[in-house]
Amino acid sequence: MKKCRSGRFIVLLLVIFFILTISAHATQYNRGSDSLGHRLIYDSDLNITWYDYTQSQANWQTQMNWADGLDVDFNGTHYTDWRLPSTVDGPEVYGYDGTTTAGFNITSSEMGHLYYTELGNLGEWAIDGTNFPPGYGLKNVGDFQNLQQYAYWSGTQYAAYTGLAWYLNLPNGYQGTANKD
């Protein structure tokens, strides 16, 4: 009898360990929907929650104001500390190996991390320099229901010329700067 109980105890510990190991590697999960039906998706790598809603296309300042004024009712609690995703600013240097500030395969920005790391999408240029790798573009959306084939503004303006701001183009994974207007 004792052997059987200790065997069950070991199996129980292994099951608990397995569950904890799986959840430790889970980096994104759907927290549920707000009062309007839009999902809140948590990214444990970056410790941020994405609001699964695509605002109408507009200039950078309009999008900044929209995010700043956003009030999300989630299970009776109002969350108002929203912002556009951040991007690492620096000289705009183009590349495709993920080590530059502009180009493809850049995961140092929050949107780049989401696009490439969390969702597993491929850029128009692969890290090895292959152009148009099979299956490139926004193919995987995970738990998101409202990602569009658009370019999305980040909340980071380009310090070298403040008339520009950083963005990520979801149709091909390109990160760069554009005129805020």
Coordinates of N, CA, C and O in Angstrom, one line a residue:
M1 N 0.8 -1.2 0.0 CA 0.0 0.0 0.0 C 0.9 1.3 0.0 O 0.6 2.2 -0.7
K2 N 1.9 1.3 0.8 CA 2.7 2.5 0.9 C 3.4 2.8 -0.4 O 3.4 3.9 -0.9
K3 N 3.8 1.7 -1.1 CA 4.5 1.9 -2.4 C 3.5 2.5 -3.4 O 3.8 3.4 -4.1
C4 N 2.3 2.1 -3.4 CA 1.3 2.6 -4.3 C 1.0 4.1 -4.1 O 0.9 4.8 -5.0
R5 N 0.9 4.4 -2.8 CA 0.6 5.8 -2.5 C 1.8 6.7 -2.9 O 1.6 7.8 -3.4
S6 N 3.0 6.3 -2.6 CA 4.2 7.1 -3.0 C 4.3 7.2 -4.5 O 4.7 8.2 -5.0
G7 N 3.9 6.1 -5.2 CA 3.9 6.1 -6.6 C 2.9 7.1 -7.2 O 3.2 7.9 -8.1
R8 N 1.8 7.2 -6.6 CA 0.7 8.2 -7.0 C 1.2 9.6 -6.7 O 1.0 10.5 -7.4
F9 N 1.9 9.7 -5.6 CA 2.5 11.0 -5.2 C 3.5 11.5 -6.2 O 3.5 12.7 -6.6
I10 N 4.3 10.6 -6.6 CA 5.4 11.0 -7.6 C 4.7 11.3 -8.9 O 5.0 12.3 -9.6
V11 N 3.7 10.5 -9.3 CA 3.0 10.9 -10.6 C 2.3 12.2 -10.5 O 2.3 13.0 -11.4
L12 N 1.7 12.5 -9.3 CA 1.0 13.8 -9.1 C 2.1 14.9 -9.2 O 1.8 15.9 -9.8
L13 N 3.2 14.8 -8.6 CA 4.3 15.8 -8.7 C 4.7 16.0 -10.1 O 5.0 17.1 -10.6
L14 N 4.9 14.9 -10.9 CA 5.3 15.0 -12.3 C 4.2 15.7 -13.1 O 4.5 16.5 -13.9
V15 N 2.9 15.4 -12.8 CA 1.8 16.1 -13.5 C 1.9 17.6 -13.2 O 1.8 18.5 -14.1
I16 N 2.1 18.0 -11.9 CA 2.2 19.4 -11.5 C 3.4 20.0 -12.2 O 3.3 21.1 -12.7
F17 N 4.5 19.4 -12.2 CA 5.7 19.9 -12.8 C 5.5 20.1 -14.3 O 5.8 21.2 -14.8
F18 N 4.8 19.2 -15.0 CA 4.5 19.3 -16.4 C 3.6 20.5 -16.7 O 3.9 21.3 -17.6
I19 N 2.6 20.7 -15.9 CA 1.7 21.8 -16.0 C 2.4 23.1 -15.8 O 2.2 24.1 -16.6
L20 N 3.2 23.2 -14.8 CA 4.0 24.4 -14.5 C 5.0 24.7 -15.6 O 5.2 25.9 -16.0
T21 N 5.6 23.7 -16.2 CA 6.6 23.9 -17.2 C 5.9 24.4 -18.5 O 6.4 25.3 -19.1
I22 N 4.7 23.8 -18.8 CA 4.0 24.3 -20.0 C 3.6 25.8 -19.8 O 3.8 26.6 -20.7
S23 N 3.0 26.1 -18.6 CA 2.6 27.5 -18.4 C 3.7 28.5 -18.4 O 3.6 29.6 -18.7
A24 N 4.9 28.0 -18.0 CA 6.1 28.9 -17.9 C 6.5 29.3 -19.3 O 7.1 30.3 -19.5
H25 N 6.3 28.4 -20.3 CA 6.6 28.7 -21.7 C 5.5 29.4 -22.5 O 5.8 29.9 -23.5
A26 N 4.3 29.4 -21.9 CA 3.2 30.1 -22.6 C 3.5 31.6 -22.5 O 3.7 32.1 -21.5
T27 N 3.5 32.3 -23.7 CA 3.8 33.7 -23.7 C 2.7 34.6 -24.1 O 2.8 35.8 -24.0
Q28 N 1.6 34.0 -24.5 CA 0.5 34.8 -24.9 C -0.8 34.1 -24.6 O -1.0 32.9 -24.9
Y29 N -1.8 34.8 -23.9 CA -3.1 34.2 -23.8 C -4.2 35.3 -23.7 O -4.0 36.4 -23.4
N30 N -5.3 34.8 -24.1 CA -6.5 35.6 -24.2 C -7.1 35.8 -22.8 O -7.5 34.8 -22.2
R31 N -7.1 37.0 -22.3 CA -7.7 37.3 -21.0 C -9.2 37.4 -21.0 O -9.8 37.3 -19.9
G32 N -9.8 37.5 -22.1 CA -11.2 37.6 -22.3 C -11.6 38.9 -23.1 O -10.7 39.6 -23.6
S33 N -12.8 39.2 -23.1 CA -13.3 40.3 -23.9 C -13.8 41.5 -23.0 O -14.3 41.2 -21.9
D34 N -13.7 42.7 -23.5 CA -14.2 43.8 -22.8 C -15.7 44.0 -23.0 O -16.3 43.1 -23.7
S35 N -16.3 45.0 -22.5 CA -17.7 45.2 -22.7 C -18.2 45.4 -24.1 O -19.4 45.3 -24.4
L36 N -17.3 45.7 -25.0 CA -17.6 45.9 -26.4 C -17.3 44.6 -27.3 O -17.5 44.6 -28.5
G37 N -16.8 43.6 -26.6 CA -16.5 42.4 -27.3 C -15.1 42.3 -27.9 O -14.8 41.3 -28.6
H38 N -14.2 43.2 -27.5 CA -12.8 43.2 -28.0 C -11.9 42.5 -27.0 O -12.0 42.7 -25.8
R39 N -11.1 41.6 -27.5 CA -10.2 40.8 -26.7 C -9.1 41.6 -26.1 O -8.5 42.5 -26.7
L40 N -8.7 41.2 -24.9 CA -7.4 41.6 -24.3 C -6.5 40.5 -24.2 O -6.8 39.4 -23.6
I41 N -5.4 40.6 -24.9 CA -4.4 39.4 -25.0 C -3.1 39.8 -24.4 O -2.5 40.8 -24.7
Y42 N -2.8 39.0 -23.4 CA -1.6 39.2 -22.5 C -0.4 38.6 -23.1 O -0.4 37.4 -23.5
D43 N 0.7 39.3 -23.2 CA 2.0 38.9 -23.6 C 3.0 38.8 -22.4 O 3.4 39.9 -22.0
S44 N 3.3 37.6 -21.9 CA 4.1 37.5 -20.7 C 5.6 37.8 -21.0 O 6.3 38.2 -20.1
D45 N 6.0 37.7 -22.2 CA 7.4 38.1 -22.6 C 7.6 39.6 -22.3 O 8.7 40.0 -21.8
L46 N 6.7 40.4 -22.8 CA 6.8 41.8 -22.6 C 6.1 42.4 -21.5 O 6.2 43.6 -21.2
N47 N 5.2 41.6 -20.8 CA 4.4 42.0 -19.7 C 3.5 43.2 -20.1 O 3.4 44.2 -19.5
I48 N 2.8 43.0 -21.3 CA 1.9 44.0 -21.8 C 0.6 43.3 -22.2 O 0.6 42.1 -22.5
T49 N -0.5 44.0 -22.2 CA -1.7 43.5 -22.8 C -2.1 44.2 -24.0 O -2.1 45.5 -24.1
W50 N -2.3 43.5 -25.1 CA -2.7 44.0 -26.4 C -4.2 44.2 -26.4 O -4.9 43.3 -25.9
Y51 N -4.7 45.3 -26.9 CA -6.2 45.5 -27.1 C -6.5 45.1 -28.5 O -6.0 45.7 -29.4
D52 N -7.3 44.1 -28.7 CA -7.5 43.5 -30.0 C -8.6 44.4 -30.7 O -9.8 44.0 -30.8
Y53 N -8.2 45.5 -31.2 CA -9.1 46.4 -31.9 C -8.2 47.2 -32.9 O -7.1 47.6 -32.5
T54 N -8.7 47.4 -34.1 CA -8.0 48.2 -35.0 C -8.8 49.5 -35.3 O -9.9 49.5 -35.8
Q55 N -8.2 50.6 -34.9 CA -8.8 51.9 -35.1 C -8.7 52.3 -36.5 O -7.8 51.8 -37.3
S56 N -9.6 53.1 -37.0 CA -9.6 53.5 -38.4 C -8.2 54.2 -38.7 O -7.6 54.8 -37.9
Q57 N -7.8 54.0 -40.0 CA -6.5 54.6 -40.4 C -6.6 56.1 -40.2 O -7.5 56.8 -40.5
A58 N -5.5 56.6 -39.6 CA -5.4 58.1 -39.3 C -3.9 58.4 -39.1 O -3.1 57.6 -39.0
N59 N -3.7 59.7 -39.0 CA -2.3 60.2 -38.8 C -1.8 59.8 -37.4 O -2.6 59.4 -36.5
W60 N -0.5 60.0 -37.2 CA 0.1 59.6 -35.9 C -0.5 60.3 -34.7 O -0.9 59.6 -33.7
Q61 N -0.7 61.6 -34.8 CA -1.2 62.3 -33.6 C -2.7 61.8 -33.3 O -3.0 61.7 -32.1
T62 N -3.5 61.6 -34.3 CA -4.8 61.1 -34.0 C -4.8 59.8 -33.3 O -5.6 59.5 -32.4
Q63 N -3.9 58.9 -33.8 CA -3.8 57.6 -33.1 C -3.3 57.7 -31.7 O -3.7 57.0 -30.8
M64 N -2.3 58.6 -31.5 CA -1.8 58.8 -30.1 C -2.9 59.3 -29.2 O -3.0 58.8 -28.1
N65 N -3.7 60.3 -29.7 CA -4.8 60.8 -28.9 C -5.9 59.7 -28.6 O -6.4 59.6 -27.5
W66 N -6.1 58.9 -29.6 CA -7.1 57.8 -29.4 C -6.7 56.9 -28.3 O -7.4 56.5 -27.4
A67 N -5.4 56.4 -28.4 CA -4.9 55.5 -27.4 C -4.9 56.1 -26.0 O -5.3 55.5 -25.0
D68 N -4.5 57.4 -25.9 CA -4.4 58.1 -24.7 C -5.8 58.2 -24.0 O -5.9 58.2 -22.8
G69 N -6.8 58.4 -24.8 CA -8.2 58.6 -24.3 C -9.0 57.3 -24.2 O -10.2 57.3 -23.8
L70 N -8.4 56.1 -24.5 CA -9.1 54.9 -24.5 C -9.5 54.5 -23.1 O -8.7 54.5 -22.2
D71 N -10.8 54.1 -22.9 CA -11.3 53.6 -21.6 C -11.9 52.2 -21.9 O -12.9 52.1 -22.6
V72 N -11.3 51.2 -21.4 CA -11.7 49.8 -21.7 C -12.4 49.3 -20.4 O -11.7 49.2 -19.3
D73 N -13.6 48.9 -20.5 CA -14.4 48.3 -19.4 C -14.2 46.8 -19.5 O -14.8 46.1 -20.4
F74 N -13.4 46.2 -18.6 CA -13.2 44.8 -18.6 C -13.6 44.2 -17.2 O -13.1 44.5 -16.2
N75 N -14.8 43.5 -17.3 CA -15.4 42.9 -16.1 C -15.7 43.9 -15.0 O -15.4 43.7 -13.8
G76 N -16.1 45.1 -15.4 CA -16.5 46.2 -14.5 C -15.4 47.1 -14.0 O -15.6 48.0 -13.3
T77 N -14.1 46.8 -14.4 CA -13.0 47.6 -14.1 C -12.6 48.4 -15.4 O -12.5 47.8 -16.4
H78 N -12.4 49.7 -15.2 CA -12.0 50.5 -16.3 C -10.5 50.7 -16.4 O -9.9 51.1 -15.4
Y79 N -10.0 50.4 -17.5 CA -8.5 50.6 -17.8 C -8.3 51.7 -18.7 O -8.9 51.7 -19.8
T80 N -7.5 52.7 -18.3 CA -7.4 53.9 -19.1 C -5.9 54.2 -19.4 O -5.6 55.3 -19.9
D81 N -5.0 53.3 -19.0 CA -3.5 53.6 -19.2 C -3.0 53.0 -20.5 O -2.0 52.3 -20.5
W82 N -3.7 53.2 -21.6 CA -3.3 52.7 -22.8 C -2.3 53.6 -23.6 O -2.3 54.8 -23.3
R83 N -1.6 53.0 -24.5 CA -0.6 53.7 -25.3 C -0.4 52.9 -26.6 O -0.8 51.7 -26.7
L84 N 0.2 53.5 -27.6 CA 0.6 52.8 -28.8 C 1.8 52.0 -28.5 O 2.6 52.4 -27.6
P85 N 2.1 50.9 -29.2 CA 3.3 50.1 -28.9 C 4.6 50.9 -29.1 O 4.6 51.9 -29.9
S86 N 5.6 50.6 -28.3 CA 6.9 51.3 -28.4 C 7.9 50.6 -29.4 O 7.8 49.4 -29.7
T87 N 8.8 51.4 -29.9 CA 9.8 50.9 -30.8 C 11.2 51.5 -30.3 O 11.2 52.6 -29.8
V88 N 12.2 50.8 -30.4 CA 13.5 51.3 -30.1 C 13.9 52.3 -31.1 O 13.9 52.0 -32.3
D89 N 14.2 53.5 -30.7 CA 14.6 54.6 -31.6 C 16.1 54.6 -31.8 O 16.9 54.2 -30.9
G90 N 16.5 55.1 -32.9 CA 17.9 55.3 -33.2 C 18.0 55.6 -34.7 O 17.0 55.8 -35.4
P91 N 19.3 55.8 -35.2 CA 19.4 56.1 -36.6 C 18.7 55.0 -37.4 O 18.8 53.8 -37.2
E92 N 18.0 55.5 -38.5 CA 17.2 54.5 -39.3 C 18.2 53.8 -40.2 O 18.7 54.4 -41.3
V93 N 18.6 52.6 -39.8 CA 19.5 51.8 -40.6 C 18.7 50.6 -41.1 O 18.1 49.8 -40.3
Y94 N 18.8 50.3 -42.4 CA 18.0 49.3 -43.0 C 18.8 47.9 -43.0 O 20.0 47.9 -43.2
G95 N 18.0 46.9 -42.8 CA 18.6 45.5 -42.9 C 17.5 44.5 -42.8 O 16.3 44.8 -42.7
Y96 N 17.9 43.2 -43.0 CA 16.9 42.2 -42.9 C 17.3 41.1 -41.9 O 16.6 40.1 -41.8
D97 N 18.4 41.3 -41.2 CA 18.8 40.2 -40.3 C 18.3 40.4 -38.8 O 18.7 39.7 -37.9
G98 N 17.5 41.5 -38.6 CA 16.9 41.7 -37.3 C 17.8 42.5 -36.4 O 17.4 42.7 -35.2
T99 N 19.0 43.0 -36.8 CA 19.9 43.7 -35.9 C 19.8 45.2 -36.1 O 20.5 45.9 -35.5
T100 N 19.1 45.7 -37.1 CA 19.0 47.1 -37.4 C 17.7 47.7 -36.9 O 16.9 47.0 -36.2
T101 N 17.6 49.0 -37.1 CA 16.4 49.7 -36.6 C 15.2 49.7 -37.6 O 14.1 49.8 -37.3
A102 N 15.6 49.6 -38.9 CA 14.6 49.5 -40.0 C 14.8 48.3 -40.8 O 15.9 47.8 -40.9
G103 N 13.7 47.8 -41.4 CA 13.8 46.7 -42.3 C 12.9 45.5 -41.8 O 11.8 45.7 -41.3
F104 N 13.5 44.3 -41.8 CA 12.7 43.1 -41.5 C 13.3 42.3 -40.4 O 14.5 42.5 -40.1
N105 N 12.5 41.5 -39.8 CA 12.9 40.5 -38.7 C 13.4 41.2 -37.4 O 14.1 40.7 -36.7
I106 N 12.9 42.4 -37.2 CA 13.2 43.2 -36.0 C 12.3 42.9 -34.9 O 11.1 43.2 -35.0
T107 N 12.8 42.4 -33.8 CA 11.9 42.0 -32.7 C 12.2 42.8 -31.5 O 11.6 42.6 -30.4
S108 N 13.0 43.9 -31.6 CA 13.2 44.8 -30.5 C 12.0 45.7 -30.2 O 11.9 46.3 -29.2
S109 N 11.2 45.9 -31.2 CA 10.0 46.7 -31.0 C 8.9 45.8 -30.5 O 8.9 44.6 -30.7
E110 N 7.9 46.4 -29.8 CA 6.8 45.6 -29.3 C 6.0 44.9 -30.4 O 5.6 43.8 -30.4
M111 N 5.7 45.7 -31.5 CA 4.9 45.1 -32.6 C 5.8 44.1 -33.4 O 5.2 43.1 -33.8
G112 N 7.1 44.3 -33.5 CA 7.9 43.4 -34.2 C 8.0 42.1 -33.4 O 8.0 41.0 -34.0
H113 N 8.1 42.2 -32.1 CA 8.1 41.0 -31.2 C 6.8 40.2 -31.4 O 6.8 39.0 -31.5
L114 N 5.6 40.9 -31.4 CA 4.4 40.3 -31.6 C 4.3 39.6 -33.0 O 4.0 38.4 -33.1
Y115 N 4.7 40.3 -34.0 CA 4.6 39.8 -35.4 C 5.5 38.6 -35.6 O 5.0 37.6 -36.2
Y116 N 6.8 38.7 -35.3 CA 7.7 37.7 -35.6 C 7.8 36.6 -34.5 O 7.8 35.4 -34.8
T117 N 7.9 37.0 -33.2 CA 8.2 36.0 -32.1 C 6.9 35.4 -31.7 O 6.8 34.2 -31.6
E118 N 5.9 36.2 -31.3 CA 4.7 35.6 -30.7 C 3.8 34.9 -31.8 O 3.3 33.8 -31.5
L119 N 3.6 35.6 -32.9 CA 2.7 35.0 -33.9 C 3.4 34.2 -34.9 O 2.8 33.4 -35.7
G120 N 4.8 34.3 -35.0 CA 5.5 33.4 -35.9 C 5.4 33.8 -37.4 O 5.6 32.9 -38.2
N121 N 5.1 35.0 -37.7 CA 5.0 35.4 -39.1 C 6.4 35.6 -39.7 O 7.4 35.9 -39.0
L122 N 6.5 35.6 -41.0 CA 7.7 35.8 -41.7 C 7.7 37.1 -42.5 O 6.7 37.5 -43.0
G123 N 8.9 37.8 -42.5 CA 9.0 39.0 -43.2 C 9.2 38.8 -44.7 O 9.5 37.7 -45.2
E124 N 9.0 39.8 -45.5 CA 9.2 39.8 -46.9 C 10.7 39.4 -47.3 O 10.9 38.8 -48.3
W125 N 11.6 39.7 -46.4 CA 13.0 39.3 -46.5 C 13.3 38.4 -45.3 O 13.0 38.7 -44.2
A126 N 13.9 37.2 -45.6 CA 14.3 36.3 -44.5 C 15.6 36.8 -43.9 O 16.3 37.6 -44.6
I127 N 15.9 36.3 -42.8 CA 17.2 36.6 -42.1 C 18.4 36.3 -43.0 O 19.4 37.0 -43.0
D128 N 18.3 35.3 -43.8 CA 19.4 34.9 -44.7 C 19.5 35.7 -46.0 O 20.3 35.4 -46.8
G129 N 18.6 36.6 -46.2 CA 18.6 37.5 -47.3 C 17.7 37.0 -48.5 O 17.6 37.6 -49.5
T130 N 17.0 35.9 -48.2 CA 16.0 35.4 -49.2 C 14.8 36.3 -49.3 O 14.2 36.7 -48.3
N131 N 14.5 36.8 -50.5 CA 13.4 37.7 -50.8 C 12.2 36.8 -51.1 O 12.2 35.9 -51.8
F132 N 11.0 37.3 -50.5 CA 9.7 36.6 -50.7 C 9.8 35.1 -50.3 O 9.4 34.3 -51.1
P133 N 10.2 34.8 -49.0 CA 10.2 33.4 -48.6 C 8.7 32.9 -48.6 O 7.8 33.7 -48.4
P134 N 8.6 31.6 -48.9 CA 7.2 31.1 -49.0 C 6.5 31.3 -47.6 O 7.0 31.1 -46.6
G135 N 5.2 31.8 -47.7 CA 4.4 32.0 -46.6 C 4.7 33.3 -45.8 O 4.2 33.5 -44.7
Y136 N 5.4 34.3 -46.4 CA 5.7 35.5 -45.7 C 4.4 36.3 -45.6 O 3.4 36.1 -46.3
G137 N 4.5 37.3 -44.7 CA 3.3 38.2 -44.4 C 2.5 37.8 -43.2 O 2.8 36.9 -42.5
L138 N 1.5 38.5 -43.0 CA 0.6 38.3 -41.9 C -0.3 37.1 -42.1 O -1.4 37.2 -42.7
K139 N 0.2 35.9 -41.8 CA -0.5 34.6 -42.0 C -1.1 34.1 -40.7 O -2.1 33.5 -40.6
N140 N -0.3 34.3 -39.6 CA -0.7 33.8 -38.3 C -1.2 35.0 -37.4 O -0.4 36.0 -37.2
V141 N -2.4 34.9 -36.9 CA -2.9 36.0 -36.0 C -3.2 35.5 -34.6 O -3.6 36.3 -33.8
G142 N -2.9 34.3 -34.3 CA -3.1 33.8 -32.9 C -4.6 34.0 -32.5 O -5.5 33.7 -33.2
D143 N -4.7 34.6 -31.2 CA -6.0 34.8 -30.7 C -6.6 36.2 -31.2 O -7.7 36.5 -30.8
F144 N -5.9 36.9 -32.0 CA -6.4 38.2 -32.4 C -7.5 38.0 -33.5 O -7.4 37.1 -34.3
Q145 N -8.5 38.8 -33.4 CA -9.6 38.8 -34.4 C -9.6 40.0 -35.3 O -10.3 40.0 -36.3
N146 N -8.9 41.1 -34.9 CA -9.0 42.4 -35.6 C -7.7 42.9 -36.2 O -7.7 44.0 -36.6
L147 N -6.7 42.1 -36.3 CA -5.5 42.5 -37.0 C -5.8 42.6 -38.5 O -6.4 41.8 -39.1
Q148 N -5.4 43.7 -39.1 CA -5.7 44.0 -40.5 C -4.4 44.1 -41.3 O -3.3 44.3 -40.7
Q149 N -4.4 44.0 -42.5 CA -3.3 44.1 -43.4 C -3.0 45.6 -43.6 O -3.1 46.1 -44.7
Y150 N -2.6 46.2 -42.5 CA -2.3 47.7 -42.5 C -0.9 47.9 -42.0 O -0.3 47.0 -41.4
A151 N -0.5 49.1 -42.1 CA 0.7 49.6 -41.4 C 0.2 50.2 -40.1 O -0.8 51.0 -40.1
Y152 N 0.8 49.8 -38.9 CA 0.4 50.3 -37.6 C 1.4 51.2 -37.0 O 2.6 50.9 -37.0
W153 N 1.0 52.4 -36.6 CA 1.9 53.3 -35.9 C 2.4 52.8 -34.6 O 1.6 52.1 -33.9
S154 N 3.6 53.1 -34.2 CA 4.1 52.9 -32.9 C 3.9 54.3 -32.2 O 3.7 55.3 -32.8
G155 N 4.1 54.3 -30.9 CA 4.1 55.5 -30.1 C 5.4 56.2 -30.1 O 5.6 57.2 -29.4
T156 N 6.4 55.8 -30.8 CA 7.7 56.3 -30.8 C 8.0 57.2 -32.0 O 7.9 56.7 -33.1
Q157 N 8.3 58.5 -31.7 CA 8.6 59.3 -32.8 C 10.1 59.2 -33.1 O 10.9 58.7 -32.2
Y158 N 10.5 59.5 -34.3 CA 11.9 59.4 -34.7 C 12.7 60.6 -34.2 O 12.4 61.8 -34.6
A159 N 13.6 60.4 -33.3 CA 14.3 61.5 -32.6 C 15.1 62.3 -33.6 O 15.2 63.6 -33.4
A160 N 15.7 61.7 -34.6 CA 16.5 62.5 -35.6 C 15.7 63.5 -36.4 O 16.2 64.5 -36.8
Y161 N 14.4 63.2 -36.5 CA 13.5 64.1 -37.3 C 12.1 63.9 -36.7 O 11.5 62.9 -37.1
T162 N 11.7 64.8 -35.8 CA 10.4 64.6 -35.1 C 9.2 64.7 -35.9 O 8.1 64.5 -35.4
G163 N 9.3 65.0 -37.2 CA 8.2 64.9 -38.1 C 7.8 63.5 -38.6 O 6.9 63.3 -39.3
L164 N 8.7 62.5 -38.2 CA 8.5 61.1 -38.5 C 8.2 60.3 -37.3 O 8.6 60.7 -36.2
A165 N 7.6 59.2 -37.4 CA 7.4 58.2 -36.3 C 7.6 56.8 -36.9 O 7.5 56.6 -38.1
W166 N 7.9 55.9 -36.0 CA 8.1 54.5 -36.3 C 6.7 53.8 -36.6 O 5.8 54.1 -35.9
Y167 N 6.7 52.8 -37.5 CA 5.6 52.0 -37.7 C 6.0 50.6 -38.1 O 7.2 50.3 -38.4
L168 N 5.0 49.6 -38.1 CA 5.3 48.3 -38.6 C 4.2 48.0 -39.7 O 3.0 48.2 -39.4
N169 N 4.6 47.5 -40.8 CA 3.7 47.2 -41.9 C 3.4 45.7 -41.8 O 4.2 44.9 -42.1
L170 N 2.2 45.4 -41.4 CA 1.8 44.0 -41.2 C 1.7 43.2 -42.5 O 2.0 42.0 -42.5
P171 N 1.4 43.7 -43.7 CA 1.4 42.9 -44.9 C 2.8 42.2 -45.2 O 2.8 41.1 -45.8
N172 N 3.9 42.8 -44.8 CA 5.2 42.3 -45.1 C 6.2 42.3 -44.0 O 7.3 41.8 -44.2
G173 N 5.8 42.8 -42.8 CA 6.8 42.8 -41.7 C 7.8 43.9 -41.6 O 8.8 43.8 -40.9
Y174 N 7.7 44.9 -42.5 CA 8.7 46.0 -42.6 C 8.5 47.0 -41.4 O 7.4 47.5 -41.2
Q175 N 9.6 47.3 -40.8 CA 9.6 48.4 -39.8 C 10.4 49.5 -40.3 O 11.5 49.3 -40.8
G176 N 9.8 50.7 -40.1 CA 10.5 51.9 -40.6 C 9.9 53.2 -40.1 O 9.0 53.1 -39.1
T177 N 10.2 54.3 -40.6 CA 9.6 55.6 -40.2 C 8.8 56.1 -41.4 O 9.0 55.8 -42.5
A178 N 7.8 57.0 -41.0 CA 7.0 57.6 -42.0 C 6.6 59.0 -41.5 O 6.6 59.2 -40.3
N179 N 6.2 59.9 -42.4 CA 5.8 61.2 -42.0 C 4.5 61.0 -41.1 O 3.6 60.3 -41.5
K180 N 4.4 61.7 -40.0 CA 3.3 61.6 -39.1 C 2.0 62.0 -39.6 O 1.0 61.6 -39.1
D181 N 2.0 62.8 -40.7 CA 0.8 63.3 -41.3 C 0.3 62.3 -42.3 O -0.8 62.4 -42.8

